[in-house]
Amino acid sequence: MASFTSWSFKLLFMTLATFAIISKPSLAVAVPVFQSSPWAAAHATFYGDESASQTMGGACGYGDLFSNGYGTDTAALSTTLFNDGFACGTCYQIKCVDSPWCYSGVPSTTVTATNICPPNWAQDSNNGCWCNPPRAHFDMSKPAFMKIATWKAGIVPVMYRRVPCERPGGVRFSFQGYGYWLLVYVMNVGGGGDIANMWVKGSKTGWISMSHNWGASFQAFATLGGQSLSFKLTSYSTKETIIAWNVAPENWNVGSTYKTDVNFH
């Protein structure tokens, strides 16, 4: 009887231990999430008119800002903020401060970086050429500027901070290039809004590293025609990496834009 009882307890213990191992919850993997930055001081001007037609295109290569989802809430960044194009797609909360031209009761507006405000060393950085390094400056579309101050001000002091980009849907890829050269513009990027590294994979290749061309574009020198294409991207700000599988079909074409259902946090 003692032997039977001892064996019963051993069997019960082994069963409970096995159940504990099987039912032990898996450890959650932390996903990097972009956090807003501290507030900092800068100045803001505007370019173009109320239609924002002059802001279309831009150094980031987003083309028609309306059809590509950016609208008129955009800005050109000074060289210091533009970061050789790696700041394309980043989002900024801006509020007018310490000026009689500021609209009262308007706490802030949010814009996306779509262009560069180039320096002009022929003019004084504090008197006309506000985008010269090391100044942090926002040359906003006129509709965006008019959300925080009257346009007659011309220039106003502001406080700004980086904020997460809230984008509907996934990352989009717009193709250019020819033959053995694929140029891809990356748009509608959420989270930090920026891309540090990018890879492309054909259905018949491994992962191929793409180099940063300019603005929001990356390029690969490889023959990828006739293959479905997947992309891997790493965020510049959070270092999060995402993979968009089978973005483009085997019969993909340059001049086309392909949508995904994945995005950064």
Tab-separated table of C-alpha atoms in Angstrom:
chain	number	residue	atom	x	y	z
A	1	MET	CA	0.000	0.000	0.000
A	2	ALA	CA	2.825	2.417	0.902
A	3	SER	CA	4.584	1.694	-2.369
A	4	PHE	CA	1.365	2.292	-4.334
A	5	THR	CA	0.701	5.552	-2.495
A	6	SER	CA	4.255	6.777	-3.060
A	7	TRP	CA	4.027	6.027	-6.770
A	8	SER	CA	0.657	7.809	-6.986
A	9	PHE	CA	2.140	10.973	-5.481
A	10	LYS	CA	5.105	10.820	-7.885
A	11	LEU	CA	2.772	10.429	-10.850
A	12	LEU	CA	0.616	13.338	-9.665
A	13	PHE	CA	3.690	15.559	-9.200
A	14	MET	CA	5.061	14.702	-12.650
A	15	THR	CA	1.668	15.429	-14.210
A	16	LEU	CA	1.375	18.818	-12.499
A	17	ALA	CA	4.970	19.737	-13.378
A	18	THR	CA	4.417	18.831	-17.030
A	19	PHE	CA	1.177	20.848	-17.088
A	20	ALA	CA	3.003	23.826	-15.560
A	21	ILE	CA	5.697	23.708	-18.247
A	22	ILE	CA	3.202	23.376	-21.080
A	23	SER	CA	0.855	26.041	-19.757
A	24	LYS	CA	3.595	28.522	-18.809
A	25	PRO	CA	2.849	31.728	-20.745
A	26	SER	CA	5.442	32.705	-23.323
A	27	LEU	CA	7.445	35.825	-22.643
A	28	ALA	CA	6.125	38.804	-24.584
A	29	VAL	CA	8.565	40.368	-27.014
A	30	ALA	CA	8.777	44.119	-26.506
A	31	VAL	CA	7.993	46.034	-29.682
A	32	PRO	CA	9.739	49.423	-29.971
A	33	VAL	CA	7.174	52.217	-29.935
A	34	PHE	CA	8.113	55.749	-30.950
A	35	GLN	CA	7.737	58.251	-28.108
A	36	SER	CA	7.322	62.011	-28.405
A	37	SER	CA	10.482	64.059	-27.905
A	38	PRO	CA	10.903	66.995	-25.480
A	39	TRP	CA	9.815	70.450	-26.656
A	40	ALA	CA	12.477	72.652	-28.270
A	41	ALA	CA	12.597	76.194	-29.660
A	42	ALA	CA	12.656	77.109	-33.355
A	43	HIS	CA	11.056	79.493	-35.844
A	44	ALA	CA	8.514	78.947	-38.594
A	45	THR	CA	7.780	80.633	-41.910
A	46	PHE	CA	5.625	79.530	-44.848
A	47	TYR	CA	5.931	79.119	-48.598
A	48	GLY	CA	3.395	78.951	-51.387
A	49	ASP	CA	-0.223	80.074	-51.215
A	50	GLU	CA	-3.446	78.790	-49.696
A	51	SER	CA	-3.722	76.022	-52.307
A	52	ALA	CA	-0.347	74.560	-51.223
A	53	SER	CA	0.335	73.730	-54.874
A	54	GLN	CA	3.951	74.888	-54.526
A	55	THR	CA	4.557	72.289	-51.847
A	56	MET	CA	3.815	69.351	-54.164
A	57	GLY	CA	6.797	67.140	-54.922
A	58	GLY	CA	9.626	68.251	-52.697
A	59	ALA	CA	13.001	66.785	-51.826
A	60	CYS	CA	11.514	63.721	-50.135
A	61	GLY	CA	10.001	62.552	-53.411
A	62	TYR	CA	6.415	62.057	-52.258
A	63	GLY	CA	5.014	63.537	-55.461
A	64	ASP	CA	1.367	64.558	-55.193
A	65	LEU	CA	0.937	65.089	-51.465
A	66	PHE	CA	-2.847	64.908	-51.744
A	67	SER	CA	-3.071	61.542	-53.499
A	68	ASN	CA	-0.325	60.097	-51.311
A	69	GLY	CA	-2.060	61.004	-48.078
A	70	TYR	CA	-0.038	63.935	-46.725
A	71	GLY	CA	-2.363	66.778	-47.708
A	72	THR	CA	-1.434	70.343	-46.777
A	73	ASP	CA	-0.156	69.695	-43.238
A	74	THR	CA	3.459	69.607	-44.349
A	75	ALA	CA	6.733	71.475	-43.877
A	76	ALA	CA	10.193	71.856	-45.344
A	77	LEU	CA	12.934	71.340	-42.748
A	78	SER	CA	16.144	73.273	-42.326
A	79	THR	CA	19.342	71.353	-43.078
A	80	THR	CA	19.927	70.687	-39.389
A	81	LEU	CA	16.599	68.883	-39.060
A	82	PHE	CA	16.508	67.308	-42.528
A	83	ASN	CA	19.379	64.952	-41.701
A	84	ASP	CA	20.360	64.212	-45.323
A	85	GLY	CA	16.823	63.063	-46.053
A	86	PHE	CA	16.519	60.557	-43.226
A	87	ALA	CA	13.981	62.908	-41.583
A	88	CYS	CA	11.581	62.576	-44.495
A	89	GLY	CA	8.205	61.433	-43.227
A	90	THR	CA	8.816	62.462	-39.614
A	91	CYS	CA	6.021	64.253	-37.789
A	92	TYR	CA	6.239	67.416	-35.682
A	93	GLN	CA	3.849	69.118	-33.318
A	94	ILE	CA	4.316	72.890	-33.601
A	95	LYS	CA	2.857	75.725	-31.542
A	96	CYS	CA	3.303	79.470	-31.992
A	97	VAL	CA	4.725	81.260	-28.930
A	98	ASP	CA	5.737	84.721	-27.751
A	99	SER	CA	4.314	86.638	-30.708
A	100	PRO	CA	1.286	88.929	-31.114
A	101	TRP	CA	0.693	87.110	-34.404
A	102	CYS	CA	-0.053	83.785	-32.691
A	103	TYR	CA	-3.663	82.673	-32.727
A	104	SER	CA	-5.039	82.459	-29.222
A	105	GLY	CA	-6.692	79.231	-28.202
A	106	VAL	CA	-4.815	77.171	-30.793
A	107	PRO	CA	-2.461	74.900	-28.863
A	108	SER	CA	-0.625	73.343	-31.823
A	109	THR	CA	-0.753	71.730	-35.230
A	110	THR	CA	1.007	68.641	-36.570
A	111	VAL	CA	2.947	68.526	-39.844
A	112	THR	CA	4.909	65.954	-41.819
A	113	ALA	CA	8.382	66.641	-43.198
A	114	THR	CA	8.173	66.438	-47.005
A	115	ASN	CA	10.830	68.871	-48.215
A	116	ILE	CA	14.094	70.630	-47.375
A	117	CYS	CA	14.528	74.345	-46.754
A	118	PRO	CA	18.035	74.833	-48.208
A	119	PRO	CA	20.615	77.178	-46.722
A	120	ASN	CA	21.668	80.415	-48.368
A	121	TRP	CA	25.059	81.541	-47.129
A	122	ALA	CA	24.755	84.824	-49.025
A	123	GLN	CA	22.265	86.017	-46.417
A	124	ASP	CA	22.473	86.467	-42.683
A	125	SER	CA	21.135	83.457	-40.785
A	126	ASN	CA	19.277	85.809	-38.443
A	127	ASN	CA	17.980	88.147	-41.115
A	128	GLY	CA	16.365	86.465	-44.071
A	129	CYS	CA	17.889	83.016	-44.401
A	130	TRP	CA	16.358	81.218	-41.493
A	131	CYS	CA	17.281	77.764	-42.746
A	132	ASN	CA	21.043	78.112	-42.464
A	133	PRO	CA	22.721	75.674	-40.055
A	134	PRO	CA	22.675	75.330	-37.140
A	135	ARG	CA	19.163	76.793	-36.967
A	136	ALA	CA	16.165	74.532	-36.448
A	137	HIS	CA	13.496	75.930	-38.746
A	138	PHE	CA	10.178	74.934	-40.314
A	139	ASP	CA	9.103	76.389	-43.647
A	140	MET	CA	5.475	75.306	-43.505
A	141	SER	CA	2.831	75.146	-46.177
A	142	LYS	CA	0.689	78.275	-45.936
A	143	PRO	CA	-2.455	76.349	-44.861
A	144	ALA	CA	-0.476	74.698	-42.033
A	145	PHE	CA	1.102	77.999	-40.935
A	146	MET	CA	-2.312	79.666	-40.866
A	147	LYS	CA	-3.473	77.153	-38.258
A	148	ILE	CA	-1.119	78.665	-35.657
A	149	ALA	CA	-0.565	82.305	-36.756
A	150	THR	CA	-1.726	84.938	-39.192
A	151	TRP	CA	0.166	84.782	-42.475
A	152	LYS	CA	1.050	88.499	-42.300
A	153	ALA	CA	3.561	87.682	-39.571
A	154	GLY	CA	5.926	86.117	-42.100
A	155	ILE	CA	7.937	84.452	-39.334
A	156	VAL	CA	7.038	83.469	-35.771
A	157	PRO	CA	8.864	81.804	-32.892
A	158	VAL	CA	7.586	78.306	-32.177
A	159	MET	CA	8.042	75.361	-29.878
A	160	TYR	CA	8.193	71.962	-31.550
A	161	ARG	CA	8.599	68.295	-30.765
A	162	ARG	CA	8.703	65.022	-32.679
A	163	VAL	CA	5.505	63.027	-32.316
A	164	PRO	CA	4.381	59.610	-33.558
A	165	CYS	CA	3.054	59.605	-37.110
A	166	GLU	CA	-0.488	58.286	-37.273
A	167	ARG	CA	-1.006	56.749	-40.701
A	168	PRO	CA	-4.023	54.845	-41.996
A	169	GLY	CA	-3.082	51.448	-43.372
A	170	GLY	CA	0.367	50.135	-44.103
A	171	VAL	CA	3.600	51.309	-45.699
A	172	ARG	CA	3.434	52.074	-49.428
A	173	PHE	CA	6.148	51.520	-52.012
A	174	SER	CA	6.357	53.547	-55.221
A	175	PHE	CA	8.619	52.049	-57.916
A	176	GLN	CA	10.917	53.845	-60.335
A	177	GLY	CA	14.040	52.762	-62.219
A	178	TYR	CA	14.738	50.375	-65.093
A	179	GLY	CA	16.351	47.028	-65.837
A	180	TYR	CA	18.905	46.278	-63.126
A	181	TRP	CA	18.165	49.446	-61.085
A	182	LEU	CA	15.163	49.588	-58.772
A	183	LEU	CA	14.400	52.896	-57.039
A	184	VAL	CA	11.723	52.726	-54.337
A	185	TYR	CA	10.031	55.650	-52.591
A	186	VAL	CA	8.726	54.653	-49.163
A	187	MET	CA	5.545	56.442	-48.080
A	188	ASN	CA	2.847	56.412	-45.401
A	189	VAL	CA	5.328	55.333	-42.717
A	190	GLY	CA	3.909	55.246	-39.190
A	191	GLY	CA	5.626	55.416	-35.810
A	192	GLY	CA	8.757	57.537	-36.117
A	193	GLY	CA	7.977	58.055	-39.809
A	194	ASP	CA	11.576	57.459	-40.850
A	195	ILE	CA	13.597	54.666	-42.463
A	196	ALA	CA	17.244	53.861	-41.701
A	197	ASN	CA	17.807	50.683	-43.710
A	198	MET	CA	15.940	48.712	-46.322
A	199	TRP	CA	16.258	45.384	-48.104
A	200	VAL	CA	14.466	43.824	-51.054
A	201	LYS	CA	13.918	40.120	-51.706
A	202	GLY	CA	12.845	38.661	-55.004
A	203	SER	CA	11.062	35.329	-55.134
A	204	LYS	CA	14.280	33.907	-56.608
A	205	THR	CA	16.832	35.783	-54.456
A	206	GLY	CA	17.870	36.239	-50.865
A	207	TRP	CA	17.691	39.584	-49.081
A	208	ILE	CA	19.501	42.333	-51.021
A	209	SER	CA	20.607	45.447	-49.138
A	210	MET	CA	19.345	48.720	-50.624
A	211	SER	CA	21.301	51.966	-50.353
A	212	HIS	CA	19.797	55.320	-49.418
A	213	ASN	CA	19.446	57.418	-52.559
A	214	TRP	CA	17.945	60.694	-51.348
A	215	GLY	CA	14.920	61.797	-49.413
A	216	ALA	CA	12.572	58.878	-48.869
A	217	SER	CA	14.033	56.704	-51.637
A	218	PHE	CA	16.198	53.596	-51.536
A	219	GLN	CA	17.815	51.784	-54.460
A	220	ALA	CA	19.002	48.311	-55.415
A	221	PHE	CA	21.254	47.443	-58.324
A	222	ALA	CA	19.884	44.023	-59.183
A	223	THR	CA	17.817	42.334	-61.867
A	224	LEU	CA	14.484	41.689	-60.195
A	225	GLY	CA	12.071	41.651	-63.112
A	226	GLY	CA	9.648	38.736	-63.271
A	227	GLN	CA	9.836	38.134	-59.510
A	228	SER	CA	7.432	38.969	-56.710
A	229	LEU	CA	9.103	41.409	-54.305
A	230	SER	CA	9.188	41.617	-50.508
A	231	PHE	CA	10.760	44.370	-48.398
A	232	LYS	CA	12.384	44.575	-44.986
A	233	LEU	CA	12.700	47.965	-43.286
A	234	THR	CA	14.329	49.292	-40.117
A	235	SER	CA	13.134	52.469	-38.424
A	236	TYR	CA	15.754	55.196	-38.029
A	237	SER	CA	14.306	56.295	-34.688
A	238	THR	CA	13.265	53.103	-32.900
A	239	LYS	CA	15.351	50.480	-34.759
A	240	GLU	CA	12.196	48.366	-35.115
A	241	THR	CA	12.345	46.058	-38.145
A	242	ILE	CA	9.279	44.997	-40.105
A	243	ILE	CA	8.866	42.750	-43.142
A	244	ALA	CA	6.299	43.297	-45.884
A	245	TRP	CA	5.974	40.018	-47.744
A	246	ASN	CA	4.970	39.764	-51.404
A	247	VAL	CA	4.373	43.488	-51.805
A	248	ALA	CA	4.549	43.469	-55.592
A	249	PRO	CA	3.501	40.624	-57.928
A	250	GLU	CA	5.761	39.056	-60.548
A	251	ASN	CA	4.460	41.457	-63.215
A	252	TRP	CA	5.216	44.621	-61.202
A	253	ASN	CA	5.926	47.828	-63.111
A	254	VAL	CA	7.840	51.037	-62.520
A	255	GLY	CA	5.509	53.974	-62.042
A	256	SER	CA	3.233	51.876	-59.839
A	257	THR	CA	2.609	52.150	-56.099
A	258	TYR	CA	2.032	49.052	-53.992
A	259	LYS	CA	0.262	49.026	-50.622
A	260	THR	CA	0.846	46.773	-47.598
A	261	ASP	CA	-0.874	46.051	-44.309
A	262	VAL	CA	2.216	46.411	-42.085
A	263	ASN	CA	3.592	49.535	-40.444
A	264	PHE	CA	5.791	50.760	-37.606
A	265	HIS	CA	4.464	51.396	-34.110
